PDB file of C-alpha atoms and ligand atoms in Angstrom:
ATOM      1  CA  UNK J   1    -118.256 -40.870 -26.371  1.00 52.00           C
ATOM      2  CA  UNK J   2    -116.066 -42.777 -24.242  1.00 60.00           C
ATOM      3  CA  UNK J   3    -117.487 -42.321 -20.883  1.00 68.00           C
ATOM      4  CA  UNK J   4    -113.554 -42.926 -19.246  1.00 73.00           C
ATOM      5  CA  UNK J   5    -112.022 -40.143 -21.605  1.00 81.00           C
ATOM      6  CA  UNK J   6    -113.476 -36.507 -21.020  1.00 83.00           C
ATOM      7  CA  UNK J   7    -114.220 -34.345 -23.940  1.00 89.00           C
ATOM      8  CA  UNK J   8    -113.951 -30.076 -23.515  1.00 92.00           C
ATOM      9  CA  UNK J   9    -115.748 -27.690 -25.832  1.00 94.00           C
ATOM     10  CA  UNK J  10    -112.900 -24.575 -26.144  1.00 95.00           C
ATOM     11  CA  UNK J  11    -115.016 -22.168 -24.797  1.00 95.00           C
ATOM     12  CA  UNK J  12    -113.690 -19.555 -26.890  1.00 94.00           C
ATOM     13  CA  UNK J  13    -115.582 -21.496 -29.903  1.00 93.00           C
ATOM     14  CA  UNK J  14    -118.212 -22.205 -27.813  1.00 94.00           C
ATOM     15  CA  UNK J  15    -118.546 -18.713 -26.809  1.00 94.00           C
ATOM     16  CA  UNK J  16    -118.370 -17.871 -30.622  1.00 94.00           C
ATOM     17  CA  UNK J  17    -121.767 -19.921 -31.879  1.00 93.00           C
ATOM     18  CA  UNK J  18    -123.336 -18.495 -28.472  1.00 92.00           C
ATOM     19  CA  UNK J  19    -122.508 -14.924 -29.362  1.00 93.00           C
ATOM     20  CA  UNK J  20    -124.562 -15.183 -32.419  1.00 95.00           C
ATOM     21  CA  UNK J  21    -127.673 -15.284 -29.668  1.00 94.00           C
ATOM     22  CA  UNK J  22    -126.370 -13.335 -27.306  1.00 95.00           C
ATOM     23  CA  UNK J  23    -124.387 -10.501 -28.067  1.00 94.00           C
ATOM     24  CA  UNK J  24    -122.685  -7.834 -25.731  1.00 94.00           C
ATOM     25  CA  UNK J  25    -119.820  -8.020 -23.426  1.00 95.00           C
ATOM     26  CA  UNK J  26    -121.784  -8.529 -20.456  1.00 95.00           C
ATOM     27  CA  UNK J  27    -123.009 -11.424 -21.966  1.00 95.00           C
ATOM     28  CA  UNK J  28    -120.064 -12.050 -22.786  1.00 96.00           C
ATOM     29  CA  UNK J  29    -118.388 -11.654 -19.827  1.00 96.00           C
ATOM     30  CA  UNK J  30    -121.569 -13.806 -17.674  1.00 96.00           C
ATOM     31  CA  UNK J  31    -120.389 -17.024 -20.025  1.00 96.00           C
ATOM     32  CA  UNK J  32    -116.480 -16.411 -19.370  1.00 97.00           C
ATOM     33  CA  UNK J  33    -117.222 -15.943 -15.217  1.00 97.00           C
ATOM     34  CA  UNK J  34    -119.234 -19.662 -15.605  1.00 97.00           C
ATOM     35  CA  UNK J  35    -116.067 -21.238 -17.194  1.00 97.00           C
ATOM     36  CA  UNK J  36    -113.782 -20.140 -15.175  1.00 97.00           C
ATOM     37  CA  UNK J  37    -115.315 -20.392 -11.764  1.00 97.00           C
ATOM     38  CA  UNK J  38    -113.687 -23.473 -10.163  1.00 96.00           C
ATOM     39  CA  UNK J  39    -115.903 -24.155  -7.968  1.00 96.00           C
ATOM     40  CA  UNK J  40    -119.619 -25.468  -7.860  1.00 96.00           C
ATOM     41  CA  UNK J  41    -120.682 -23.267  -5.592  1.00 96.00           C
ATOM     42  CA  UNK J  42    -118.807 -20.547  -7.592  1.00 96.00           C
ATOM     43  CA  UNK J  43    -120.550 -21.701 -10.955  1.00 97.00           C
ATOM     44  CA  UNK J  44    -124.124 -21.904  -9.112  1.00 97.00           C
ATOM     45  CA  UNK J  45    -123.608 -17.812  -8.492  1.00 97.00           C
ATOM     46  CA  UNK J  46    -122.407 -17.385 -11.582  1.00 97.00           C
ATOM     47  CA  UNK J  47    -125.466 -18.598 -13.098  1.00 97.00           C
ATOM     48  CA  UNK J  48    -127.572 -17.236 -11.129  1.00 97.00           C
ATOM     49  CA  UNK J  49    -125.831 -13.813 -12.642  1.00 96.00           C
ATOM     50  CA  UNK J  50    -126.100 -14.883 -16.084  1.00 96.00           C
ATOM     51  CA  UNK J  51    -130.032 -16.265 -15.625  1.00 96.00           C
ATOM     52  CA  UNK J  52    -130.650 -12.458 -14.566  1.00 96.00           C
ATOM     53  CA  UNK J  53    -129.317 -11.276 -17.487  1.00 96.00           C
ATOM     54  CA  UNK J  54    -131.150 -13.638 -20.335  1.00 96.00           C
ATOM     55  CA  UNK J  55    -132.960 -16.619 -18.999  1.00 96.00           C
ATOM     56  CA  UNK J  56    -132.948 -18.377 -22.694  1.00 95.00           C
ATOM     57  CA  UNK J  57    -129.181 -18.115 -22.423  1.00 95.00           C
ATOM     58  CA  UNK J  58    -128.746 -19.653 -18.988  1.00 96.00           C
ATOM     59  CA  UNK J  59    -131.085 -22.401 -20.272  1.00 95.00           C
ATOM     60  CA  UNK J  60    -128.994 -22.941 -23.239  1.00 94.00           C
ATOM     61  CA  UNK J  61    -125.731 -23.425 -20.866  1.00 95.00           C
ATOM     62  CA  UNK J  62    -127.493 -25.585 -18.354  1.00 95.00           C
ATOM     63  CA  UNK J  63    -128.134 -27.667 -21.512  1.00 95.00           C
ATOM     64  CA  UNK J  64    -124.376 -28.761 -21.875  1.00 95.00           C
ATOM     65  CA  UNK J  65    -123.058 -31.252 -19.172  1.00 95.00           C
ATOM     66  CA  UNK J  66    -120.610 -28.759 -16.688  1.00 96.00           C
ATOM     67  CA  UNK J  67    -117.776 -30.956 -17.046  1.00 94.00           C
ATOM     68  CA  UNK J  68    -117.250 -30.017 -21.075  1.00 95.00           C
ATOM     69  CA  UNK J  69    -116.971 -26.640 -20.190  1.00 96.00           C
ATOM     70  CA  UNK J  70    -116.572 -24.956 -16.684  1.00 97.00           C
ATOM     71  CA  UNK J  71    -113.982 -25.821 -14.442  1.00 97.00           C
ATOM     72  CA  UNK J  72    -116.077 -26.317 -12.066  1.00 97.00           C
ATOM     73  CA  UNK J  73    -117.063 -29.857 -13.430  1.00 95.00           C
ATOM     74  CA  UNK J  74    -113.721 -30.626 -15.337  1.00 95.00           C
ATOM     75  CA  UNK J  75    -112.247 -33.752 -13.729  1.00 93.00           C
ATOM     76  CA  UNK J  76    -109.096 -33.352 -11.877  1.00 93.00           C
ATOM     77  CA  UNK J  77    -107.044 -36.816 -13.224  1.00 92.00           C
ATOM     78  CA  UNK J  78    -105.559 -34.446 -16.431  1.00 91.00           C
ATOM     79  CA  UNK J  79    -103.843 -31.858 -14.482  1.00 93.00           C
ATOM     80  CA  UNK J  80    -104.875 -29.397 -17.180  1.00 92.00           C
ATOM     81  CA  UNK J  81    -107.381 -26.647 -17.165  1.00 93.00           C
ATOM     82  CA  UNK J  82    -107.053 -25.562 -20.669  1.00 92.00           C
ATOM     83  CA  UNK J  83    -110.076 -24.420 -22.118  1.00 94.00           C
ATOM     84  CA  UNK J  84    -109.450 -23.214 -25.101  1.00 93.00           C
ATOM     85  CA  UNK J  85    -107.948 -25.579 -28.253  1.00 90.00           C
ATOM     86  CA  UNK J  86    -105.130 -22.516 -28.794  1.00 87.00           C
ATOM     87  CA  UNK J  87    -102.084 -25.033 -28.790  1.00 86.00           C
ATOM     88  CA  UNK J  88    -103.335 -26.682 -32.235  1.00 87.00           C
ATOM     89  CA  UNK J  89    -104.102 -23.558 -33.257  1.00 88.00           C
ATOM     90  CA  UNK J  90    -101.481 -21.652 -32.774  1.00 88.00           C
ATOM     91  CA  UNK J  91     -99.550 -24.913 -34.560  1.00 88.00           C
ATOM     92  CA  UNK J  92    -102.042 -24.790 -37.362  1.00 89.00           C
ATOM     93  CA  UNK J  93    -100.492 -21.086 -38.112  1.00 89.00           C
ATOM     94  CA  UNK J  94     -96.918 -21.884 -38.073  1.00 89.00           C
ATOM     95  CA  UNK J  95     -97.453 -24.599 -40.357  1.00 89.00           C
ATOM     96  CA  UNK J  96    -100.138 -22.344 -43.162  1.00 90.00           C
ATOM     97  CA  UNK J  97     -97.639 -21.249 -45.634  1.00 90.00           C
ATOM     98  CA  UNK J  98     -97.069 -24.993 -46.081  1.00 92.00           C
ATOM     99  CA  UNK J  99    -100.512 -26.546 -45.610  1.00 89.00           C
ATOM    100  CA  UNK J 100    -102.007 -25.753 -49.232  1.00 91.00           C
ATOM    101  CA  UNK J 101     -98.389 -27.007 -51.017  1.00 94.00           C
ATOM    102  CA  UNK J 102     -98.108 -30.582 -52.889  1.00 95.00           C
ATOM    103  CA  UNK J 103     -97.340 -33.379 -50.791  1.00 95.00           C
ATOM    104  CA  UNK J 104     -93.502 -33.658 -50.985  1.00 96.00           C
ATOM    105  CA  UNK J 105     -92.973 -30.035 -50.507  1.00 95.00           C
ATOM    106  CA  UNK J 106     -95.878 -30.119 -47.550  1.00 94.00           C
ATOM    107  CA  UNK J 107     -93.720 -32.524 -45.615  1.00 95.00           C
ATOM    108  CA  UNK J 108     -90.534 -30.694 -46.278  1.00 95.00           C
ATOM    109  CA  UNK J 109     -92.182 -27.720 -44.592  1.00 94.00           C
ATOM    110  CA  UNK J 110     -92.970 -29.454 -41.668  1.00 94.00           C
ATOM    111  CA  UNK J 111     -89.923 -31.771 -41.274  1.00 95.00           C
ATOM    112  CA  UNK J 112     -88.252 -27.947 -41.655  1.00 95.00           C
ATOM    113  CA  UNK J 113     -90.522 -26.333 -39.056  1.00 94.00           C
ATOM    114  CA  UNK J 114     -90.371 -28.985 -36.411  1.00 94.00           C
ATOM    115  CA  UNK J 115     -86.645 -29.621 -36.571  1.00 96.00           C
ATOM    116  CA  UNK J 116     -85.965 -26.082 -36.113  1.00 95.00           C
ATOM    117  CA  UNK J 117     -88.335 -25.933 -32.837  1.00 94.00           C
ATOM    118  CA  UNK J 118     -87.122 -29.073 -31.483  1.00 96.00           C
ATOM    119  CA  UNK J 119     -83.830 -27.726 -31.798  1.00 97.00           C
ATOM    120  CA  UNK J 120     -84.304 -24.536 -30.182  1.00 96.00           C
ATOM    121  CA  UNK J 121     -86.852 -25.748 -27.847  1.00 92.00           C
ATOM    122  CA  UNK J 122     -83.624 -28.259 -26.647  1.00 94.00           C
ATOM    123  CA  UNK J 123     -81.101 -25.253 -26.336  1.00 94.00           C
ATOM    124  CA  UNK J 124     -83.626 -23.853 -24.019  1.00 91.00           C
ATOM    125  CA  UNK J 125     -83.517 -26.855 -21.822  1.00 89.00           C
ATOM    126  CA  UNK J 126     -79.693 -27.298 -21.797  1.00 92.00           C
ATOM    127  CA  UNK J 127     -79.185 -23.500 -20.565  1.00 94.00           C
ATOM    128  CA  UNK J 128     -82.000 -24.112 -17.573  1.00 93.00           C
ATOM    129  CA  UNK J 129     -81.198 -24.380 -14.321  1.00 91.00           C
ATOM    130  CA  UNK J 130     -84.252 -26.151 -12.165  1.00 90.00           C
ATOM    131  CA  UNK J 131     -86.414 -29.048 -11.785  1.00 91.00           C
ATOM    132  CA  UNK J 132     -89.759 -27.462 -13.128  1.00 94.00           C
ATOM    133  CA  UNK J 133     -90.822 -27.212 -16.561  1.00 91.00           C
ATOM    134  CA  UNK J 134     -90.257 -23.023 -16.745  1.00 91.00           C
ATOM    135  CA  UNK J 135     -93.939 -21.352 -17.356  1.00 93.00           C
ATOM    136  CA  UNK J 136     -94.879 -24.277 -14.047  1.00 95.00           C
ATOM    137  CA  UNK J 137     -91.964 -22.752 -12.227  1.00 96.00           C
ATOM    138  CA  UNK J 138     -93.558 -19.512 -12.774  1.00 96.00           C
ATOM    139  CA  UNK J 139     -97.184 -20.437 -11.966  1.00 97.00           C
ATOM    140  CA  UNK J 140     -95.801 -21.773  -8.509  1.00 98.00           C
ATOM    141  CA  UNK J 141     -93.811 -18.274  -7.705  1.00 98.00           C
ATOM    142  CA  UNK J 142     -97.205 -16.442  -8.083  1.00 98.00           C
ATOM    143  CA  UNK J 143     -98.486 -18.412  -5.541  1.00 98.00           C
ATOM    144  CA  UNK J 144     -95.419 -18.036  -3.507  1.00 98.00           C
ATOM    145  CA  UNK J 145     -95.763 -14.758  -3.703  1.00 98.00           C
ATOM    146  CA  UNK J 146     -99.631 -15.032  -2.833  1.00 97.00           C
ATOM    147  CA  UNK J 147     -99.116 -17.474   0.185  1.00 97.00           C
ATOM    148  CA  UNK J 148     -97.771 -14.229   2.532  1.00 95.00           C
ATOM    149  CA  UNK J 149    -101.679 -13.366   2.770  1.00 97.00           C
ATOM    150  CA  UNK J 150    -102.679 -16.927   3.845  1.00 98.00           C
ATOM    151  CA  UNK J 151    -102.316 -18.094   7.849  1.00 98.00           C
ATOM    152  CA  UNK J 152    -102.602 -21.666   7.837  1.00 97.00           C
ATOM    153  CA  UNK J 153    -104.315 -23.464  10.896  1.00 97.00           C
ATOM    154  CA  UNK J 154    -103.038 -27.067  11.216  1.00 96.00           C
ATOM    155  CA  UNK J 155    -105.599 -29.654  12.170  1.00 96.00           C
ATOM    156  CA  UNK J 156    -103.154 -31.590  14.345  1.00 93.00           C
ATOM    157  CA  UNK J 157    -102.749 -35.015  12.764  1.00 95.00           C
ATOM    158  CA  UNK J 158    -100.166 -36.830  13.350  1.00 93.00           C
ATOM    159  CA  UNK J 159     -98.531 -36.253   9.940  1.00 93.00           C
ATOM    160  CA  UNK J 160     -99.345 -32.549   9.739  1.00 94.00           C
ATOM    161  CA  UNK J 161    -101.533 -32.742   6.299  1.00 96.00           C
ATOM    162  CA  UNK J 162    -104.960 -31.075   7.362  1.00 98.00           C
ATOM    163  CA  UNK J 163    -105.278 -27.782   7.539  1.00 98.00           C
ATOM    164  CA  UNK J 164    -107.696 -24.843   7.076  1.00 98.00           C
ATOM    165  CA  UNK J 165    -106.304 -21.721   5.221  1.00 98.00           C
ATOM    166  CA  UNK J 166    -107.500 -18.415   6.058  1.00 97.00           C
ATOM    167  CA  UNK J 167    -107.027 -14.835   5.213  1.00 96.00           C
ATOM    168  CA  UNK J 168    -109.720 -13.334   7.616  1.00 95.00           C
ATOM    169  CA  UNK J 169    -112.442 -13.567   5.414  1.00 95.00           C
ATOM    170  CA  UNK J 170    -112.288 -16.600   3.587  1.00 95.00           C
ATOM    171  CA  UNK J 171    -111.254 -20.289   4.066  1.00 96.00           C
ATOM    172  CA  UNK J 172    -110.206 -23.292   2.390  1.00 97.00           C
ATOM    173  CA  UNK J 173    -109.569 -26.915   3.343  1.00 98.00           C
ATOM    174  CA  UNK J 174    -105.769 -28.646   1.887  1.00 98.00           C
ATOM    175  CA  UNK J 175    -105.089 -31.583   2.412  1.00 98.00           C
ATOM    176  CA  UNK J 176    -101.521 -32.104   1.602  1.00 97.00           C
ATOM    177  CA  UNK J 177    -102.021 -35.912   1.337  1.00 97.00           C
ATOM    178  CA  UNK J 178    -104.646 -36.243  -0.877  1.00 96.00           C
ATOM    179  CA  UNK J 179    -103.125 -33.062  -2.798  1.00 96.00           C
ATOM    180  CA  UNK J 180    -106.517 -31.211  -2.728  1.00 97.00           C
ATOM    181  CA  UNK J 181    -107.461 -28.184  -1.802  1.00 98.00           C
ATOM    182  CA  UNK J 182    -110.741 -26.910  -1.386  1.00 97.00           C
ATOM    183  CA  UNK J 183    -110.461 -24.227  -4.278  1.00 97.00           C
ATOM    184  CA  UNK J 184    -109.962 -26.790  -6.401  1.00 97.00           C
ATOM    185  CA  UNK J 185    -106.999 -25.337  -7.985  1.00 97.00           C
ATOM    186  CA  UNK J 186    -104.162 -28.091  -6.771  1.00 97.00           C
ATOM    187  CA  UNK J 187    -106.529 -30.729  -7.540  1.00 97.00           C
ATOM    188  CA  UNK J 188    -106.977 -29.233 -11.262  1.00 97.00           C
ATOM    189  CA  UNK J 189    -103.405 -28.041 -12.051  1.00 97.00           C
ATOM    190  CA  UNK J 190    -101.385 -29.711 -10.129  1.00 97.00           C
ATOM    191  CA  UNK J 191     -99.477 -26.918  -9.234  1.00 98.00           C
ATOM    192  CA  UNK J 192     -99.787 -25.939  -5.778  1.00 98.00           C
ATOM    193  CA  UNK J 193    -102.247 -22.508  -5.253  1.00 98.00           C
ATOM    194  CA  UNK J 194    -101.330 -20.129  -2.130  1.00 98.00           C
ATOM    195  CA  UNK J 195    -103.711 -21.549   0.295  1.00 98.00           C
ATOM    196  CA  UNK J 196    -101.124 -25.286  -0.718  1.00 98.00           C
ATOM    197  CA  UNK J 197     -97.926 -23.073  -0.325  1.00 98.00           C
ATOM    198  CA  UNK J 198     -99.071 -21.536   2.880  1.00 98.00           C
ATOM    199  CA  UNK J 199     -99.320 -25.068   4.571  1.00 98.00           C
ATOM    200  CA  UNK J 200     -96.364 -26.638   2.322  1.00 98.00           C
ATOM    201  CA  UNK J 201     -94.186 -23.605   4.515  1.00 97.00           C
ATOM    202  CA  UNK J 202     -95.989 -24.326   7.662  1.00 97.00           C
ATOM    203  CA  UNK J 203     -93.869 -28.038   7.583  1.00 97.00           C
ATOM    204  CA  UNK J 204     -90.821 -26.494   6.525  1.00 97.00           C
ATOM    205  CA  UNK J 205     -91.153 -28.254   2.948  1.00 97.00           C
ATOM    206  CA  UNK J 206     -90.401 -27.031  -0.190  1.00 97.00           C
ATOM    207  CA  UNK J 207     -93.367 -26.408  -2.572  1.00 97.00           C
ATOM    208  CA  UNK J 208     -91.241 -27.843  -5.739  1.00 97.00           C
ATOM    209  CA  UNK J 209     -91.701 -31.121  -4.260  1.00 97.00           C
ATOM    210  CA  UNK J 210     -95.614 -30.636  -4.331  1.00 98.00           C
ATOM    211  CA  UNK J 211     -95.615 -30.001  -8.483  1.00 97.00           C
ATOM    212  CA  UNK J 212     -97.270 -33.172 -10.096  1.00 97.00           C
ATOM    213  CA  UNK J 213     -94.860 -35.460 -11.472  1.00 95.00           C
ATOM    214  CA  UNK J 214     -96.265 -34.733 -15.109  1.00 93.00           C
ATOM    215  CA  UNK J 215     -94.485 -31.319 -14.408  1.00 94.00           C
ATOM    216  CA  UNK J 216     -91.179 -32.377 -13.590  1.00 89.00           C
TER     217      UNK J 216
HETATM  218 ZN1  LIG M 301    -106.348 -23.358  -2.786  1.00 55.45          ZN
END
């Protein structure tokens, strides 16, 4: 394995082989929580739940490096916090009825199937109005609408990038600058979470301008 490129299992496969050990949705659910927690101190008390549960099975997980399948060890240079392969999938469907066909006929499928996506994939585009890629667009107004319940506390520097983010109970570090935020979610995505947007309003900026480039 090339130590610069990061591999992922897709935890729903993962999951899959694992369920074969462990059955039951709370199982089930114990493995899900662990991959999705985006935090290490998140992970650490999720577990903790899951060693409760089954001890074999939390031994089993601690066996695979946390970076190939929580989010809590993914690196944050990809932007991306897929964890599941479904894009080739989901391209391995359209493409079945042609997949088992001679060669010629195989290719004609395919040169059929793309040029009909690319084509209305590019109509899309023309009729959109905006600078974000649409489902980005729509990640960013959740946490728009999320922000309200955030009350950002600025840290005074002279270019107005530290902050701490609270809603009364809980709290969270941004650092506009270094894009980061302490739930890990800007750093991962690179689309701005509410705790971000709070702060991004706090200056009078727009959040749009805090999407990663890739996203543009
Ligand atoms: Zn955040």
């Amino acid at each position: 394995m090339d130590e610069n490129v990061d591999h992922r299992f897709c935890v729903k496969h993962l999951y899959g082989n694992w369920r074969k050990k462990y059955p039951g949705q709370e199982m089930k659910g114990a493995l899900w929580s662990a991959a999705r927690a985006n935090t290490m101190s998140h992970w650490e008390k999720t577990m903790d739940k899951l060693k409760e549960l089954n001890e074999e099975a939390w031994n089993d997980m601690k066996q695979i490096p946390i970076k190939q399948w929580s989010r809590a060890g993914y690196s944050t240079y990809p932007k991306c916090d897929l964890q599941v392969n479904n894009m080739c999938e989901a391209f391995n469907r359209a493409i079945l009825e042609y997949r088992d066909k001679p060669i010629i006929n195989m290719l004609e499928g395919l040169k059929f199937y793309l040029t009909n996506r690319i084509v209305k994939q590019r109509d899309m585009v023309i009729r959109y109005q905006g600078d974000l890629c649409p489902t980005i667009q729509k990640k960013l107004e959740v946490s728009k609408r999320d922000a309200a319940a955030w009350l950002p506390l600025s840290a005074g520097d002279p270019r107005n990038s530290l902050f701490e983010v609270t809603n009364g109970t809980w709290k969270y570090a941004v650092n506009l600058d270094a894009k980061s935020c302490a739930c890990r979610r800007w750093d991962l995505t690179g689309i701005p979470c509410c705790h971000v947007v709070a702060c991004i309003w706090y200056n009078n900026t727009r959040p749009e301008d805090f999407v990663d480039p890739y996203y543009w």
